[in-house]
Amino acid sequence: MPDKNRAADFDGEVFLPSDDIIKSANIKEYSENYRRSIEDREGFWAEQAAQLEWYQPWDKVLDDSNKPFYKWFVGGKINIVHNAIDRHLKTWRRNKLAFIWEGEPGDVRTFSYHALNREVSQFANILRSMGVKKGDVVTIYMPQVPELVFAMLACAKIGAAHSVVYGGFSVEALAERIADAKSRVLVTADGGWRRGKVNDLKGIVDEAIRRSPTIESCIVTRRTGHEVYMESGRDFWLHDLKTLPIACSNGNCDTEQMDAEDPLFILYTSGTTGKPKGLVHTHGGYSVYTSTTHRYVFDIKDEDRWWCAADPGWITGHSYIVYGPLINGATIMLYEGAPNYPYPNRWWKMVEKYGITILYTSPTAIRGLMRFGDEWPRRYDTSSLRLLGSVGEPINPEAWRWYYEVVGQKRCPIMDTWWQTETGGFMITPLPVTPLKPGSATLPFFGNEVAVVDDKGHEVKPGEEGKLVIKSPWPGMARTIHRDPKRFVDTYWSQYKKQGWYTAGDSARRDKDGYYWIIGRIDDVLKVSGYRLGTAEIESALVSHPSVSEAAAIGLPHELKGNAIHTFVILKSGFSASPQLSEELRNHVSREVGAIAKPEDVTFVDSLPKTRSGKIMRRVLKAKALGEDVGDTSTLEE
Ligand code: WTA
């Protein structure tokens, strides 16, 4: 029996685009364009790349002589900031609104492209004066304030790579990311607003720097104004630095000419071990990929007001709040706080107030707002919306339908985009003209060959579950894992080594029409509220508590969050199970990793199912918790 609330089991209705949508679409036809992009992949990408400004053209579109370390636009010189800001200043877009920001308390700041350039240039000059240069990695740990975006662009402008650590992560997560990147400079804020409370980022920073001593200077943005500790000679207020002669020069800062393959940023993401992976993206290919996907999938126009309601600290924010949209000269929206604070009308009020035309968010956010009822969006004029988007986890048909009918008033197609930190941009996605099936990310983007295969690499039959692989390279692909190229090869390219395919870590089905239905992760990665977490990070936080001897974390289905974290703990002798200890352990994980990693519950156990080689069999725990058959347990030790 198909379960209509599980996306991958649902294959019924098809929603066709309206004439208006087709008329306005940047791409009016998919199949023929797709065929051409596959037949001449390099030609297709060269054509897209030519829409950007290069200091020097590339010699070779794709260099695949050292697989899987692909290189794109080899020999080309470019800077993503030149395309996201500098080139717009030479046109009428200098006076266009680049950026609308609303803080949770209701304060608003707006920036034209001219103003964006001024802020970024000042920031870049400050970083330069601190000795930051090409090849350095600057760690950014910020709330969702404009200075976060300025800091990212400032790094890119002077050729330093940024490593943005999501502001919801906590001490240990921040410390290990700083240590891996060996950052000397950290950009942060005194705090941010979330549900009317201050999120004390600076306190977390101070503790993280104690654990990770490479940081020499810390730039602090004043946001909340509450008192924070400032270490003399290490911590500097941004507003003080802005009075330095070097920062005063209004928008005067050279943009560094970069090789296409020079790193733009490192973004850490959870994998199957406790140590997060620092995925490396580049100036050239990433610029081309994010801007092209954004332009075609969201049909972006100069009149649009684009709101990607993600946090800039994750890949979605990097690619589709900051880089893709700014390269396309769009007006972007950024909001600091919680979607339902102080009331569940917050988002819809902002859609009306700012005349948002495209809204891109996660199924968790949609489900979260849906539970407050239709009257909240219905009370506002959301008729400016023309397209909607979804990302981060499979969208269940019930949420899809609410998004489509109530938010989009049956007028706005939903772009369900499947992609990953590793892919840099959308991989499987509809275009506005694509017939939609609720819960399916539909078809591969141009240039991408995708398949669902079994362990040997044979394509499975339509409707059958298998592993999702990408068979061909694309410009937005991560180039490596920072300081660990072997792990890059082992994680993504070893399972189908012979074929040279990329393994996504997801399972999926492909239906008879060729539509892809993503089922979920098949490794030890969890998607909780669309956030990516590793079971190993949660487990290592648990065992860092003095009472814990061993721990296991699993994800179980959750109505709002998609998945929720459940943990199993073996205590050290001398400690006994109690509701107090369970609460303390949950808070401990929250303190070490972040509130998003706080387990739903802790179950105290005497033993954990393990293989003979000592690996915890999470699959068995999960099956038991769900009351399912535990399957093949022949490798189980006891
Ligand atoms: C999941 C987020 C279903 C998937 C951009 C993937 C999705 C992981 C979708 C990457 C979607 C992302 N439908 N599942 N439209 N988009 N995922 O790196 O499991 O945070 O592997 O990137 O999110 O998560 P990441």
XYZ file of C-alpha atoms and ligand atoms in Angstrom, residues 269 314-316 390-394 416-422 441 504 506 518 520-521 527 530 532, ligand 1:
50
model
C 29.351 19.250 6.440
C 24.554 26.397 5.081
C 25.157 25.673 1.421
C 21.652 26.825 0.462
C 11.640 23.633 -1.611
C 14.939 22.117 -0.504
C 16.687 20.056 2.118
C 14.518 16.946 2.508
C 11.762 15.192 0.625
C 11.599 20.999 -5.487
C 15.367 21.143 -5.855
C 17.529 18.161 -4.917
C 21.176 18.916 -4.278
C 23.903 18.853 -1.616
C 26.734 20.822 -0.054
C 28.970 18.737 -2.301
C 12.320 16.643 -7.554
C 25.341 10.974 -3.431
C 20.871 9.085 -0.978
C 14.358 11.010 -3.336
C 16.592 9.763 2.002
C 20.107 9.221 3.265
C 18.435 15.378 8.045
C 16.446 19.931 6.865
C 22.456 17.981 8.078
C 18.661 16.019 1.174
C 21.182 20.816 1.142
C 14.850 15.374 -0.990
C 19.353 14.821 0.551
C 20.998 21.560 -0.188
C 20.769 15.322 0.325
C 16.757 16.506 -0.396
C 20.971 16.188 1.523
C 16.393 17.589 -1.235
C 22.032 17.250 1.325
C 15.147 17.493 -1.949
C 18.306 18.035 -0.300
N 14.421 16.371 -1.793
N 15.983 15.413 -0.284
N 14.707 18.460 -2.737
N 17.379 18.511 -1.146
N 17.945 16.828 0.177
O 24.354 19.055 2.100
O 19.344 13.759 1.491
O 22.684 20.118 3.683
O 21.725 14.307 0.245
O 22.440 20.270 1.192
O 19.695 16.797 1.737
O 22.079 18.104 2.435
P 22.954 19.413 2.413
